[in-house]
Each structure stands twice: as structure tokens, then as C-alpha cells.
Amino acid sequence: MPNHPDLTASEKQRLREAVSSFPQFHLLVAGDLMLDTFIWGEVRRISPEAPVPVVEVREETRLLGGTANVVHNVSRLGGKVSVVGAVGDDSPGRLLRRLLDEISVETDGLITIRNRPTTVKTRIIARNQQVVRIDHESSVPVSGDSTEGMLDFIRNNLPRIDGIVISDYAKGVVTPEFMDAVRAATRGLDIPVIVDPKVKHAEIYREVTMVTPNHHEAARMAGIEIHDEDSLVRAGRHLLEHLNCKAVLITRGKDGMSLFHHTGGMDHIPTVARRVFDVTGAGDTVSAVLGLGVASGLTMKESALLANLAAGIVVGEVGTAAVSAAQLLSALDTY
């Protein structure tokens, strides 16, 4: 598969200008918000009670995760952002709201649901390696007044929105009803809708602008095992036709990204990651950069190239990370 050609000076300048323009654009990010908790420690011995490591805790950090990490990335890149989703009436939900307030995110579209826990993912890290993850969550679909409240916010705010990112973690916010309403509200408008999908919801993403599965998700969504270039192309084109979207971007880890266009073309973008410590949240970064890139007027190929650069930055850090505009511009300089 051919490599992406080196960027010319004028192409780099166009991408730099786009990144510098991100503060002019407003994204609406919707989906499943999470609180990411990291417990950092050292392992020096095995427990006498069971054959498991004993982690001596040194530090705990709590960060925006899931859809909230997409929001964080948009904010760090300089973009304006409104969030749509749900949290529980609990201490993790209140902490999520406070963390969003601290980065000046508009949270009027964030619904609090009683008797539903805020999703919390706790990762225990020792010597830069994840030992175990503990999840507190509910995946029951959100419905009724809660869904309608989120949809009302979307409908009422479309006039000032330049793009929508749907970040689906299959925790209940993104339902067939929700996606039907988003499609109806944006029909005929020049507002790109980009979806970071979950396999179980594949059928509800029809007619959006772009879907961004990883290669495992793409294989399962298409029903085609991806093991070489031919099967990759067949899976990408099947998803394009089946979902009737303008583009499918398959993220492929160490093999980069492959972008399939509804016009029949395909672009392969090789990875730029020099080291990979942790892929946690890399897809969130890709979604944020794609959303801002397309909203700013870049082509899907240009936006994907920027997203690839950003992903190469965040996988070199341990834990949920958000890339800044300065980091992205620096990566462009050395591309």
C-alpha cells in the first residue's frame, strides 16, 4: 500500500492556518461522558493471599474520559465546544461538571439523571503499565424526558454550531431515537456529523458525514475479516455503501489510517507515532481534530492527516491525554 506523499510547504501552511483558525469554530460533542480515575503506584511483591501483584499507591488523578475527553481535546485545540450527554446525581457526576467548568465548556446540554450512576473507569497503573481496570456504569438506554432534553438543546443551538461529533461508547445516550433526531435536525444544513462508532450500533449511523471505526470495529461492522489490503478495501467500501455516508476513516494502529471516500477514492496515511505507551483516548483525539478540521474548511483527507498527527502525540503519553494546538503545530513542523 503506498505511503502518503510528503507535504509541500504550501500544504503545511494550509494546515497551520487551519489549526490557528480553530478558535473561530464551535463544535457540539454528544455521547457518553465518563470520569477516568488513574491510581498510580509501584509493584514490589506478589500478594500472599492470591497470585496477584500488590500495588503500593503513590498518587490518584481524575480526568475527563469518554465523550468528555473529546470535549477536552476540542477545548485544548482552541475550539468552542458545547457538550450533550448525561451524568448521574452523584459525586462523580458533580466532579465531571466541575472539570468541564474549569475548561470553560458549555454544559447546558448535560442532563443529570437520578438513580443512574455516572460512568467511572478506574485504571491501576504500575511502572507505566495498566494492571487492572474497574468499571462503574450503567448501559441502559437513556430515554423519555432525558433524551428529549438533550435533543432540544441540539435543535435550539444548531444556528451557532459548525460541526457535530457523536462519541458513542454504548453507555445509553446514543440510541436509534437520538440518531434519528440528529439526522432530522441537520438535514439540509451544512453541518458535518462525525461518528466514533460502536459495533453494536452500526445500523443507526446511516447518512452521517463520516464514521471512524478502528480496524477491529470495521471488520465486525462490515462482516469482513481484515487481514490484508484487499480485505481492508472491501470492508471500507462495504461500510460506505451500507451506511450511505460521505467517508469512512478506518484507524489501524501502527499501520496508520485509511480514508474511503463516497466518490470511490481511498487515501492511506501512515502512522507518525514514534513511541506507544498508552492508546487510551487516542480515538477521542482523532474525533476532536476531525471535527475541527472539517468545520474549518479542510478536506476530509487534510483533516484525517491532522488527526493522525494528533493521535501520534497522545499515544506517547500514559493515561487519558488531550493534545494542544501548540503540540499539533509543532508536529506539523517536523512532519
Rosetta silent file (secondary structure, phi, psi, omega in degrees, C-alpha in Angstrom):
SEQUENCE: MPNHPDLTASEKQRLREAVSSFPQFHLLVAGDLMLDTFIWGEVRRISPEAPVPVVEVREETRLLGGTANVVHNVSRLGGKVSVVGAVGDDSPGRLLRRLLDEISVETDGLITIRNRPTTVKTRIIARNQQVVRIDHESSVPVSGDSTEGMLDFIRNNLPRIDGIVISDYAKGVVTPEFMDAVRAATRGLDIPVIVDPKVKHAEIYREVTMVTPNHHEAARMAGIEIHDEDSLVRAGRHLLEHLNCKAVLITRGKDGMSLFHHTGGMDHIPTVARRVFDVTGAGDTVSAVLGLGVASGLTMKESALLANLAAGIVVGEVGTAAVSAAQLLSALDTY
SCORE:     score description
SCORE:     0.000 S_00000001
   1 L     0.000  130.379 -174.625    0.000    0.000    0.000 S_00000001
   2 L   -69.365  147.970  176.013    1.557    3.360   -0.999 S_00000001
   3 L   -77.722  155.674  173.768    2.631    5.856    1.629 S_00000001
   4 L   -66.829  134.041 -178.352    1.102    9.278    1.877 S_00000001
   5 L   -66.835  154.994  175.954    3.334   11.744   -0.025 S_00000001
   6 L   -60.758  145.984  179.228    5.373   14.308    1.869 S_00000001
   7 L   -75.929  140.134  172.997    3.588   17.587    2.388 S_00000001
   8 L   -78.277  167.225  179.000    4.670   20.557    0.343 S_00000001
   9 H   -59.725  -39.557 -179.052    5.408   23.871    2.040 S_00000001
  10 H   -70.000  -34.770  177.666    2.090   25.290    0.839 S_00000001
  11 H   -67.952  -42.103  176.079    0.169   22.235    2.118 S_00000001
  12 H   -60.535  -42.317 -178.800    1.817   22.554    5.542 S_00000001
  13 H   -63.688  -38.578  178.034    0.974   26.242    5.617 S_00000001
  14 H   -62.407  -41.157  179.582   -2.682   25.488    4.825 S_00000001
  15 H   -69.193  -39.232  176.615   -2.830   23.038    7.738 S_00000001
  16 H   -60.740  -44.403 -179.633   -1.107   25.513   10.071 S_00000001
  17 H   -62.939  -36.718  178.565   -3.629   28.201    9.133 S_00000001
  18 H   -64.906  -47.624  179.346   -6.484   25.788    9.799 S_00000001
  19 H   -59.885  -41.677  179.797   -5.172   24.899   13.277 S_00000001
  20 H   -66.282  -22.063 -179.165   -4.697   28.600   14.046 S_00000001
  21 H   -89.768   -5.293 -175.922   -8.317   29.212   12.989 S_00000001
  22 H   -52.751  -35.873  179.703   -9.820   26.586   15.330 S_00000001
  23 H   -61.512  -13.130  179.793  -10.897   29.203   17.929 S_00000001
  24 H   -82.130  -11.333 -169.533  -13.377   30.547   15.353 S_00000001
  25 L  -114.759  147.221 -173.224  -15.358   27.294   15.236 S_00000001
  26 E  -120.218  117.134  176.345  -17.931   25.796   17.585 S_00000001
  27 E  -103.125  146.363  168.991  -18.445   22.042   17.883 S_00000001
  28 E  -106.343  123.000 -177.828  -21.264   20.232   19.605 S_00000001
  29 E  -114.167  122.628 -175.946  -19.998   16.965   21.111 S_00000001
  30 E  -125.934  144.432  176.466  -22.582   14.385   22.171 S_00000001
  31 E   152.268 -148.990 -170.789  -22.308   10.956   23.728 S_00000001
  32 L   -99.562  105.132  179.602  -21.280    9.047   26.833 S_00000001
  33 E   -79.192  146.067  179.949  -19.311   11.081   29.357 S_00000001
  34 E  -139.341  157.350  169.307  -17.021    9.301   31.793 S_00000001
  35 E  -105.663  119.298  177.426  -14.738   10.069   34.688 S_00000001
  36 E   -94.719  118.213  177.198  -11.329    8.455   34.213 S_00000001
  37 E  -107.975  129.563  177.839   -9.604    7.695   37.506 S_00000001
  38 E  -116.105  125.946  175.226   -5.945    6.685   37.490 S_00000001
  39 E  -108.793  114.295 -175.536   -4.305    5.094   40.530 S_00000001
  40 E  -101.201  137.365 -179.549   -0.528    5.237   40.155 S_00000001
  41 E  -163.110 -167.258  179.895    1.791    3.020   42.164 S_00000001
  42 E  -125.824  146.315  173.696    4.638    0.539   42.341 S_00000001
  43 E  -110.741  118.896 -179.626    4.651   -3.248   42.365 S_00000001
  44 E  -120.057  -11.574 -176.333    7.342   -4.758   44.588 S_00000001
  45 E  -157.743  166.611  175.580    5.807   -8.066   45.606 S_00000001
  46 E   -99.678  140.250 -178.600    3.087  -10.653   44.950 S_00000001
  47 L   -62.222  139.101  174.811    0.197  -10.935   47.374 S_00000001
  48 L   -74.822  -11.908 -176.849    0.381  -13.855   49.836 S_00000001
  49 L   -86.699  -27.378 -178.279   -3.414  -14.135   49.522 S_00000001
  50 L  -163.368  158.606 -178.445   -3.543  -14.805   45.765 S_00000001
  51 L   -76.532   63.815 -179.861   -1.124  -14.811   42.783 S_00000001
  52 L  -132.465  152.562  178.955   -1.683  -11.125   42.047 S_00000001
  53 E   -71.643  147.858  171.831    0.606   -8.082   42.317 S_00000001
  54 E   -96.865  119.771  179.860    0.364   -5.747   45.305 S_00000001
  55 E   -97.885  118.943  176.096    0.242   -2.127   44.094 S_00000001
  56 E   -88.185  110.313 -171.734    1.603    0.429   46.560 S_00000001
  57 E   -72.267  132.095  178.248   -0.400    3.564   45.722 S_00000001
  58 E  -111.402  -32.263 -173.281    1.543    6.782   45.211 S_00000001
  59 E  -160.456  151.298  172.719   -0.987    9.093   43.536 S_00000001
  60 E  -127.987  135.933  175.729   -4.563    9.300   42.221 S_00000001
  61 E  -129.421  148.021  179.238   -5.739   11.502   39.340 S_00000001
  62 E  -126.209  125.014 -172.289   -9.223   12.087   37.946 S_00000001
  63 E  -131.422  163.489  175.188   -9.653   13.201   34.358 S_00000001
  64 E   -70.883  129.260 -177.784  -12.320   13.751   31.737 S_00000001
  65 E  -130.604  171.063 -178.838  -12.948   10.495   29.869 S_00000001
  66 E    59.882 -135.982  178.272  -15.065    9.060   27.075 S_00000001
  67 H   -57.668  -33.831  179.109  -17.028   11.776   25.312 S_00000001
  68 H   -64.216  -26.493  176.329  -15.771   14.255   27.905 S_00000001
  69 H   -74.229  -33.411  171.766  -12.245   13.584   26.630 S_00000001
  70 H   -59.546  -46.270  177.962  -13.352   14.534   23.101 S_00000001
  71 H   -57.250  -45.707 -179.821  -14.658   17.756   24.633 S_00000001
  72 H   -60.263  -42.803  178.821  -11.345   18.292   26.431 S_00000001
  73 H   -63.066  -43.555  177.973   -9.416   17.834   23.198 S_00000001
  74 H   -59.322  -43.577 -179.425  -11.593   20.353   21.345 S_00000001
  75 H   -63.289  -45.749 -178.804  -11.059   22.838   24.160 S_00000001
  76 H   -66.786  -27.638  177.131   -7.269   22.366   24.249 S_00000001
  77 L   -78.647   -4.684  176.106   -7.142   22.803   20.486 S_00000001
  78 L    99.259   -5.981 -177.764   -8.784   26.191   20.989 S_00000001
  79 L   -75.026  153.819  170.685  -12.229   25.366   19.635 S_00000001
  80 E   -78.862  144.617 -175.371  -15.504   26.427   21.199 S_00000001
  81 E  -148.859  136.527  170.609  -17.434   23.416   22.447 S_00000001
  82 E  -116.277  141.248 -177.500  -20.834   22.512   23.864 S_00000001
  83 E  -110.771  140.736  175.894  -21.395   19.089   25.408 S_00000001
  84 E  -126.420  125.907 -178.881  -24.540   16.954   25.245 S_00000001
  85 E   174.593 -163.622 -176.606  -24.877   13.884   27.439 S_00000001
  86 E  -138.930  145.405  172.780  -25.936   12.555   30.817 S_00000001
  87 E  -133.013  164.909  176.924  -24.413   12.102   34.261 S_00000001
  88 E   -84.943  165.312  175.448  -25.745   10.682   37.483 S_00000001
  89 L   -87.087   71.247 -174.222  -26.813   12.640   40.537 S_00000001
  90 L  -148.676  174.885 -176.382  -23.670   11.549   42.370 S_00000001
  91 H   -64.767  -39.158  175.244  -20.225   12.778   43.345 S_00000001
  92 H   -61.891  -36.110  177.733  -18.520   11.600   40.102 S_00000001
  93 H   -65.617  -40.645  178.034  -21.188   13.466   38.122 S_00000001
  94 H   -67.581  -36.165  177.860  -20.618   16.639   40.095 S_00000001
  95 H   -66.972  -40.724  176.606  -16.857   16.268   39.631 S_00000001
  96 H   -57.534  -46.530  178.744  -17.329   15.845   35.873 S_00000001
  97 H   -60.054  -42.636 -178.733  -19.340   19.065   35.745 S_00000001
  98 H   -65.132  -41.381  178.373  -16.670   20.884   37.754 S_00000001
  99 H   -64.295  -36.982  177.125  -13.870   19.649   35.479 S_00000001
 100 H   -68.763  -40.535  177.237  -15.827   20.811   32.427 S_00000001
 101 H   -60.863  -36.602 -177.400  -16.488   24.197   34.029 S_00000001
 102 H   -65.715  -23.152  177.535  -12.759   24.577   34.676 S_00000001
 103 L  -108.088   20.089  172.436  -12.052   24.427   30.937 S_00000001
 104 L    60.275   40.389  176.453  -14.967   26.761   30.108 S_00000001
 105 L   -90.199  137.028  178.119  -17.138   24.146   28.389 S_00000001
 106 E   -75.597  122.449 -172.796  -20.808   24.952   27.918 S_00000001
 107 E  -116.261   17.090  179.697  -22.767   22.308   29.864 S_00000001
 108 E   -63.649  -21.346  178.426  -26.398   23.384   29.374 S_00000001
 109 E   -90.717    7.497 -179.435  -26.893   20.255   27.258 S_00000001
 110 E   -94.950  117.634 -175.433  -25.683   17.979   30.073 S_00000001
 111 E   -98.142  135.242  173.942  -28.606   16.188   31.759 S_00000001
 112 E   -97.304  127.883 -178.016  -28.488   14.842   35.332 S_00000001
 113 E  -116.213  121.225  178.588  -30.392   11.574   35.800 S_00000001
 114 L   -70.754  149.582  177.900  -31.314   10.391   39.279 S_00000001
 115 L    62.855   23.018  174.283  -30.737    6.737   40.184 S_00000001
 116 L  -131.017  124.605 -176.302  -28.293    6.305   37.318 S_00000001
 117 L   -74.029  144.764  167.497  -24.558    6.153   38.079 S_00000001
 118 L   -68.051  137.350  179.488  -22.056    8.349   36.313 S_00000001
 119 E   -69.313  125.213  178.066  -19.700    6.123   34.331 S_00000001
 120 E  -127.896  126.499  175.327  -16.348    5.822   36.116 S_00000001
 121 E  -114.045  118.169 -178.178  -13.410    3.834   34.762 S_00000001
 122 E  -106.285  120.202  179.316  -10.628    3.270   37.289 S_00000001
 123 E  -111.287  131.073  176.653   -7.241    2.178   35.944 S_00000001
 124 E  -101.607  120.417 -173.792   -4.466    0.985   38.223 S_00000001
 125 E  -115.658  130.341  175.217   -1.055    1.780   36.724 S_00000001
 126 E  -133.347  125.414 -179.001    2.288    0.428   37.918 S_00000001
 127 L    53.232   45.867  177.324    5.575    1.249   36.153 S_00000001
 128 L    64.739   16.937  177.161    3.695    2.750   33.211 S_00000001
 129 E  -122.485  137.398  177.928    1.710   -0.461   32.718 S_00000001
 130 E   -76.364  124.398 -178.641   -2.015   -0.914   33.340 S_00000001
 131 E   -88.277  -44.600 -179.132   -2.523   -3.648   35.929 S_00000001
 132 E  -161.054  155.980  174.317   -6.321   -3.742   36.007 S_00000001
 133 E  -124.245  138.090 -179.398   -9.368   -1.614   35.143 S_00000001
 134 E  -120.105  125.320 -176.846  -12.512   -1.316   37.285 S_00000001
 135 E  -111.436  132.656  168.467  -15.745   -0.009   35.710 S_00000001
 136 E  -115.840  118.897 -173.654  -18.778    1.523   37.438 S_00000001
 137 L  -166.340  166.623  166.979  -21.513    2.129   34.856 S_00000001
 138 L  -131.571  134.102  179.127  -24.997    1.578   33.503 S_00000001
 139 L  -107.586   12.164  178.224  -25.583    0.822   29.815 S_00000001
 140 L   -65.605  130.834 -178.332  -29.374    1.056   29.961 S_00000001
 141 L   -57.556  135.857  174.324  -30.537    3.338   27.110 S_00000001
 142 L   -76.003  137.732 -177.584  -31.439    6.874   28.152 S_00000001
 143 L  -148.364 -174.502  174.330  -34.982    7.716   27.095 S_00000001
 144 H    63.215 -138.639 -175.425  -38.009    9.889   27.792 S_00000001
 145 H   -61.468  -32.644 -178.720  -37.567   13.399   29.140 S_00000001
 146 H   -65.441  -47.276  177.889  -33.793   12.998   29.452 S_00000001
 147 H   -63.742  -42.218 -178.492  -33.324   12.219   25.760 S_00000001
 148 H   -64.726  -35.417  177.410  -35.761   14.944   24.757 S_00000001
 149 H   -63.604  -41.141  177.195  -33.886   17.470   26.879 S_00000001
 150 H   -65.852  -43.040 -178.532  -30.635   16.650   25.079 S_00000001
 151 H   -67.561  -36.986  176.280  -32.298   16.797   21.668 S_00000001
 152 H   -60.583  -40.445  178.646  -33.986   20.121   22.449 S_00000001
 153 H   -62.553  -43.897  179.598  -30.573   21.581   23.252 S_00000001
 154 H   -61.073  -50.380 -178.038  -29.195   20.347   19.925 S_00000001
 155 H   -59.341  -42.285 -175.484  -32.132   21.714   17.903 S_00000001
 156 H   -72.265  -20.552 -174.021  -32.050   25.089   19.641 S_00000001
 157 H  -108.752    0.975 -179.315  -28.312   25.555   19.175 S_00000001
 158 H   -56.298  -36.095 -178.454  -27.782   24.429   15.589 S_00000001
 159 H   -58.700  -22.850 -178.615  -27.631   28.006   14.209 S_00000001
 160 H  -110.562   12.119 -177.069  -24.332   28.589   16.025 S_00000001
 161 L  -102.920  135.349  179.731  -22.799   25.131   15.547 S_00000001
 162 L  -101.542  -11.220  179.188  -20.154   24.412   12.882 S_00000001
 163 E  -173.986  154.873  179.685  -19.935   20.662   13.378 S_00000001
 164 E  -124.232  132.860  173.266  -21.236   17.753   15.462 S_00000001
 165 E  -116.036  122.383  174.980  -19.188   14.889   16.886 S_00000001
 166 E  -101.507  115.262 -177.940  -21.082   11.842   18.168 S_00000001
 167 E  -108.796   96.807 -172.154  -18.856    9.864   20.542 S_00000001
 168 L   -96.860  114.191  174.131  -20.642    6.564   21.147 S_00000001
 169 L  -107.690   12.641  177.062  -19.368    4.376   23.983 S_00000001
 170 L    58.036   39.778  177.477  -22.615    2.347   24.103 S_00000001
 171 L  -108.818   12.968  169.267  -23.486    3.554   27.608 S_00000001
 172 L   117.425  -17.695 -177.055  -27.030    4.639   26.755 S_00000001
 173 L   -78.694  -45.454 -175.149  -27.001    8.160   25.290 S_00000001
 174 L   -88.022  101.355 -177.350  -26.665    7.338   21.580 S_00000001
 175 L  -118.327  167.927  175.058  -29.852    5.447   20.703 S_00000001
 176 H   -54.759  -41.786  178.495  -31.784    4.961   17.430 S_00000001
 177 H   -60.517  -43.002 -178.544  -34.171    7.711   18.568 S_00000001
 178 H   -63.471  -49.199 -178.620  -31.263   10.048   19.272 S_00000001
 179 H   -66.580  -37.857  176.279  -29.575    9.476   15.897 S_00000001
 180 H   -58.815  -41.992 -178.814  -32.881    9.783   14.003 S_00000001
 181 H   -68.811  -38.755  177.859  -33.455   13.160   15.646 S_00000001
 182 H   -64.101  -43.544  177.663  -29.910   14.383   14.883 S_00000001
 183 H   -60.534  -45.578 -179.323  -30.331   13.398   11.222 S_00000001
 184 H   -63.221  -40.474 -176.485  -33.698   15.138   11.016 S_00000001
 185 H   -70.266  -31.704 -175.215  -32.384   18.298   12.681 S_00000001
 186 H   -98.310   -3.885 -177.399  -29.314   18.604   10.430 S_00000001
 187 L   -60.764  127.877  179.476  -30.927   17.566    7.133 S_00000001
 188 L    84.769   -4.259  179.221  -30.318   20.222    4.508 S_00000001
 189 L  -101.343  151.942  179.408  -27.849   22.103    6.718 S_00000001
 190 L   -88.623   61.501 -179.297  -24.127   22.431    6.057 S_00000001
 191 L  -123.948  108.656  179.360  -23.191   20.869    9.401 S_00000001
 192 L   -66.305  141.289  176.582  -20.869   17.854    9.284 S_00000001
 193 E  -120.626  114.835 -177.086  -21.752   14.972   11.619 S_00000001
 194 E  -111.862  130.695 -175.366  -18.805   12.730   12.557 S_00000001
 195 E  -119.008  124.198  167.381  -19.396    9.497   14.490 S_00000001
 196 E   -91.894  107.468 -163.307  -16.908    7.491   16.550 S_00000001
 197 L   -91.833  169.062  165.705  -18.931    4.255   16.483 S_00000001
 198 L  -120.834  139.798 -173.359  -19.652    1.147   18.482 S_00000001
 199 H   -56.597  -43.234 -175.381  -20.180   -2.096   16.572 S_00000001
 200 H   -63.103  -18.466 -179.190  -23.481   -2.961   18.252 S_00000001
 201 H  -106.458   15.197 -171.506  -24.981    0.319   16.995 S_00000001
 202 H   -50.485  -40.033 -173.773  -23.692    0.105   13.416 S_00000001
 203 H   -68.861  -17.732 -174.157  -27.142    0.304   11.828 S_00000001
 204 H   -91.934    0.654 -176.965  -28.042    3.636   13.441 S_00000001
 205 H   -96.326   13.972 -176.315  -25.185    5.660   11.893 S_00000001
 206 L   -60.194  143.165  170.373  -26.623    5.823    8.371 S_00000001
 207 L    66.378   24.888  170.667  -26.272    9.025    6.343 S_00000001
 208 L   -88.442  175.066 -177.960  -23.827   10.843    8.618 S_00000001
 209 L   -73.058  -48.276 -176.916  -20.828   12.661    7.162 S_00000001
 210 E  -148.599  141.816  173.646  -18.079   10.355    8.439 S_00000001
 211 E  -118.606  139.506 -171.184  -17.756    7.220   10.564 S_00000001
 212 L  -124.723   63.051  178.534  -14.405    6.458   12.227 S_00000001
 213 L   -73.532  153.628  166.430  -14.146    2.785   13.318 S_00000001
 214 E   -78.289  174.286 -171.359  -10.853    1.178   14.247 S_00000001
 215 H   -66.783  -31.085  176.525   -9.868   -1.810   12.112 S_00000001
 216 H   -67.989  -44.823  178.500  -11.388   -4.354   14.527 S_00000001
 217 H   -63.505  -41.714 -179.706  -14.682   -2.439   14.622 S_00000001
 218 H   -61.120  -41.768  179.843  -14.665   -2.001   10.837 S_00000001
 219 H   -62.263  -44.164 -178.649  -14.214   -5.734   10.303 S_00000001
 220 H   -72.105  -37.856  178.489  -17.110   -6.589   12.590 S_00000001
 221 H   -66.147  -35.852 -178.598  -19.371   -3.850   11.240 S_00000001
 222 H   -87.907  -16.844 -175.138  -18.738   -4.956    7.663 S_00000001
 223 L    70.574   28.360 -178.269  -18.728   -8.689    8.385 S_00000001
 224 L  -130.242  119.672  177.747  -15.395   -8.949    6.561 S_00000001
 225 L   -67.924  125.104 -179.236  -12.215  -10.166    8.270 S_00000001
 226 L   -95.341  112.860 -179.440   -9.463   -7.615    7.579 S_00000001
 227 L  -133.949   -7.290  177.044   -6.127   -9.354    7.059 S_00000001
 228 L  -158.228 -177.249 -176.227   -4.624   -7.628    4.011 S_00000001
 229 H   -62.892  -39.886 -178.197   -5.087   -4.639    1.702 S_00000001
 230 H   -62.159  -46.018 -179.339   -7.776   -6.321   -0.391 S_00000001
 231 H   -69.851  -32.733  175.055   -9.971   -7.180    2.602 S_00000001
 232 H   -61.221  -46.666 -179.214   -9.407   -3.696    4.050 S_00000001
 233 H   -63.907  -42.868  179.347  -10.640   -2.112    0.816 S_00000001
 234 H   -62.890  -40.932  179.549  -13.653   -4.410    0.643 S_00000001
 235 H   -66.225  -45.576 -179.791  -14.606   -3.618    4.258 S_00000001
 236 H   -61.226  -44.663 -179.062  -14.195    0.136    3.799 S_00000001
 237 H   -70.790  -33.301  175.466  -16.244    0.225    0.610 S_00000001
 238 H   -62.613  -44.254 -179.723  -18.915   -2.025    2.097 S_00000001
 239 H   -64.475  -40.554  177.459  -19.329    0.350    5.045 S_00000001
 240 H   -56.801  -49.320 -176.967  -19.522    3.367    2.729 S_00000001
 241 H   -69.890  -43.621 -175.533  -22.277    1.791    0.674 S_00000001
 242 H   -67.840  -39.698 -177.112  -24.161    0.218    3.566 S_00000001
 243 H   -90.465  -12.391  178.562  -24.149    3.326    5.760 S_00000001
 244 L    54.427   46.780  177.453  -24.539    5.776    2.852 S_00000001
 245 L  -108.668  170.597 -176.397  -22.096    8.241    4.390 S_00000001
 246 L   -78.466  -28.445 -178.587  -19.608   10.561    2.691 S_00000001
 247 E  -155.673  151.487  170.781  -16.500    8.971    4.178 S_00000001
 248 E  -125.511  124.501  176.659  -15.243    6.121    6.347 S_00000001
 249 E  -110.096  112.624  178.726  -11.960    6.555    8.206 S_00000001
 250 E   -97.333  115.861  177.365  -10.542    3.257    9.476 S_00000001
 251 E   -86.883  134.585 -166.881   -7.904    3.797   12.155 S_00000001
 252 L  -127.450   27.463  176.324   -5.355    0.985   12.066 S_00000001
 253 H    60.710 -126.538 -177.305   -2.947    1.488   14.983 S_00000001
 254 H   -64.525  -14.684  179.388    0.670    1.032   13.908 S_00000001
 255 H   -95.024    8.662  174.521   -0.499    0.833   10.274 S_00000001
 256 L    84.715 -139.588 -178.052   -1.924    4.359   10.292 S_00000001
 257 E  -136.259  151.157  174.025   -5.315    5.277    8.838 S_00000001
 258 E  -128.334  124.659 -175.763   -7.226    4.517    5.647 S_00000001
 259 E  -108.365  122.379  179.643   -9.796    7.017    4.376 S_00000001
 260 E  -108.500  128.271 -177.572  -12.523    5.853    1.987 S_00000001
 261 E  -102.702  148.370  179.268  -14.485    8.470    0.014 S_00000001
 262 L   -65.207  -17.177  177.517  -18.010    8.095   -1.350 S_00000001
 263 L   -79.530   -6.116  176.892  -16.593    9.090   -4.738 S_00000001
 264 L   107.914  -12.035 -178.680  -14.613    5.845   -4.779 S_00000001
 265 L   -79.806  165.735  177.435  -11.162    7.109   -3.820 S_00000001
 266 E  -144.500  139.595  175.348   -9.002    5.945   -0.928 S_00000001
 267 E  -124.385  133.250  174.399   -6.113    7.580    0.929 S_00000001
 268 E  -106.530  131.280 -178.731   -3.687    5.781    3.205 S_00000001
 269 E  -120.193  109.821 -177.628   -1.996    7.807    5.929 S_00000001
 270 L   -69.730  152.425 -179.782    0.920    6.037    7.668 S_00000001
 271 L   -64.291  150.656  176.035    1.345    6.363   11.413 S_00000001
 272 L  -116.726    3.540 -179.139    3.679    9.025   12.775 S_00000001
 273 L   -65.157  126.787  177.869    3.836    7.702   16.362 S_00000001
 274 L   -89.059  -26.133  178.245    7.464    7.312   17.464 S_00000001
 275 L  -150.117  147.445 -179.547    6.573    5.516   20.691 S_00000001
 276 L  -125.587  108.397  176.260    3.377    3.995   22.039 S_00000001
 277 L   -97.096  -38.593 -171.571    2.872    3.977   25.808 S_00000001
 278 L  -160.779  123.741 -180.000   -0.929    4.054   26.025 S_00000001
 279 L   -90.275    3.088  179.814   -3.686    4.177   23.382 S_00000001
 280 L   -55.348  121.368  174.578   -6.275    5.313   25.959 S_00000001
 281 L    84.151   -0.758 -178.507   -8.247    8.195   24.473 S_00000001
 282 H   -62.361  -38.191  177.795   -6.486    8.275   21.089 S_00000001
 283 H   -64.097  -32.368  177.224   -9.811    7.826   19.300 S_00000001
 284 H   -65.381  -40.896  178.121  -11.209   10.792   21.224 S_00000001
 285 H   -64.043  -43.155  177.964   -8.353   12.960   19.973 S_00000001
 286 H   -58.058  -45.790 -179.533   -8.961   11.794   16.395 S_00000001
 287 H   -60.408  -43.889 -178.121  -12.659   12.722   16.667 S_00000001
 288 H   -64.031  -45.275 -177.849  -11.898   16.205   18.022 S_00000001
 289 H   -69.257  -40.428  176.597   -9.336   17.036   15.335 S_00000001
 290 H   -59.158  -46.291 -179.030  -11.520   15.661   12.550 S_00000001
 291 H   -59.507  -48.152  179.715  -14.459   17.737   13.760 S_00000001
 292 H   -68.818  -37.741 -179.440  -12.486   20.968   13.929 S_00000001
 293 H   -62.588  -50.331 -179.400  -10.636   20.228   10.700 S_00000001
 294 H   -66.040  -40.591  178.450  -13.754   19.651    8.626 S_00000001
 295 H   -61.405  -32.878 -177.318  -15.559   22.578   10.291 S_00000001
 296 L   -80.715   -4.491  177.112  -12.640   24.875    9.410 S_00000001
 297 L   104.560   -0.429  175.383  -12.905   24.039    5.725 S_00000001
 298 L   -69.388  153.724  172.804  -10.197   21.404    5.367 S_00000001
 299 L   -69.290  166.415  177.688  -10.914   18.428    3.142 S_00000001
 300 H   -62.537  -37.576  178.168  -11.556   15.097    4.826 S_00000001
 301 H   -64.059  -44.935  178.417   -8.105   13.935    3.730 S_00000001
 302 H   -63.865  -41.273  179.637   -6.435   17.018    5.231 S_00000001
 303 H   -64.884  -39.435  178.750   -8.463   16.644    8.425 S_00000001
 304 H   -66.390  -37.409  178.165   -7.502   12.974    8.688 S_00000001
 305 H   -62.967  -43.712  176.398   -3.829   13.831    8.259 S_00000001
 306 H   -62.457  -42.066 -179.954   -4.049   16.316   11.128 S_00000001
 307 H   -63.102  -37.084  178.264   -5.920   13.756   13.238 S_00000001
 308 H   -64.418  -41.649  176.491   -3.202   11.206   12.537 S_00000001
 309 H   -61.915  -43.666 -178.954   -0.536   13.644   13.731 S_00000001
 310 H   -65.062  -41.011  178.589   -2.515   14.349   16.907 S_00000001
 311 H   -62.395  -36.617  178.063   -3.013   10.640   17.629 S_00000001
 312 H   -63.153  -26.156  177.541    0.741   10.138   17.300 S_00000001
 313 H   -76.497  -49.922 -170.894    1.229   12.651   20.100 S_00000001
 314 H   -71.536  -28.753 -179.962   -1.274   11.269   22.617 S_00000001
 315 L   -72.715  -11.344  176.326   -0.261    7.598   22.332 S_00000001
 316 L   -86.643    3.763  178.892    3.193    8.643   23.537 S_00000001
 317 L  -119.169  149.798  179.716    1.725    9.668   26.905 S_00000001
 318 L   -89.588  132.180  179.105    0.410    7.456   29.696 S_00000001
 319 L    94.207  174.108  179.347   -3.235    7.935   30.638 S_00000001
 320 L   -65.617  122.659 -175.268   -6.049    9.902   29.045 S_00000001
 321 L  -126.153  154.632  175.516   -4.413   12.788   27.183 S_00000001
 322 L  -127.450  133.264 -177.074   -5.586   15.810   25.212 S_00000001
 323 L   -87.652  144.982  178.833   -3.455   17.397   22.509 S_00000001
 324 L   -99.389  162.349  176.520   -2.968   21.163   22.337 S_00000001
 325 H   -60.509  -39.325 -179.867   -2.859   23.395   19.268 S_00000001
 326 H   -62.604  -41.911  177.764    0.791   24.181   20.045 S_00000001
 327 H   -63.448  -40.450 -178.429    1.682   20.470   20.081 S_00000001
 328 H   -67.102  -42.270  177.082   -0.135   19.925   16.797 S_00000001
 329 H   -63.595  -38.502  178.117    1.622   22.862   15.145 S_00000001
 330 H   -64.577  -40.847  178.389    4.975   21.556   16.401 S_00000001
 331 H   -64.517  -36.089  176.898    4.222   18.105   14.965 S_00000001
 332 H   -63.107  -39.017 -178.134    3.397   19.750   11.636 S_00000001
 333 H   -62.690  -30.370 -175.762    6.776   21.487   11.612 S_00000001
 334 L  -103.477    5.844 -177.505    8.588   18.135   11.874 S_00000001
 335 L   -68.740    0.000    0.000    6.300   16.127    9.547 S_00000001
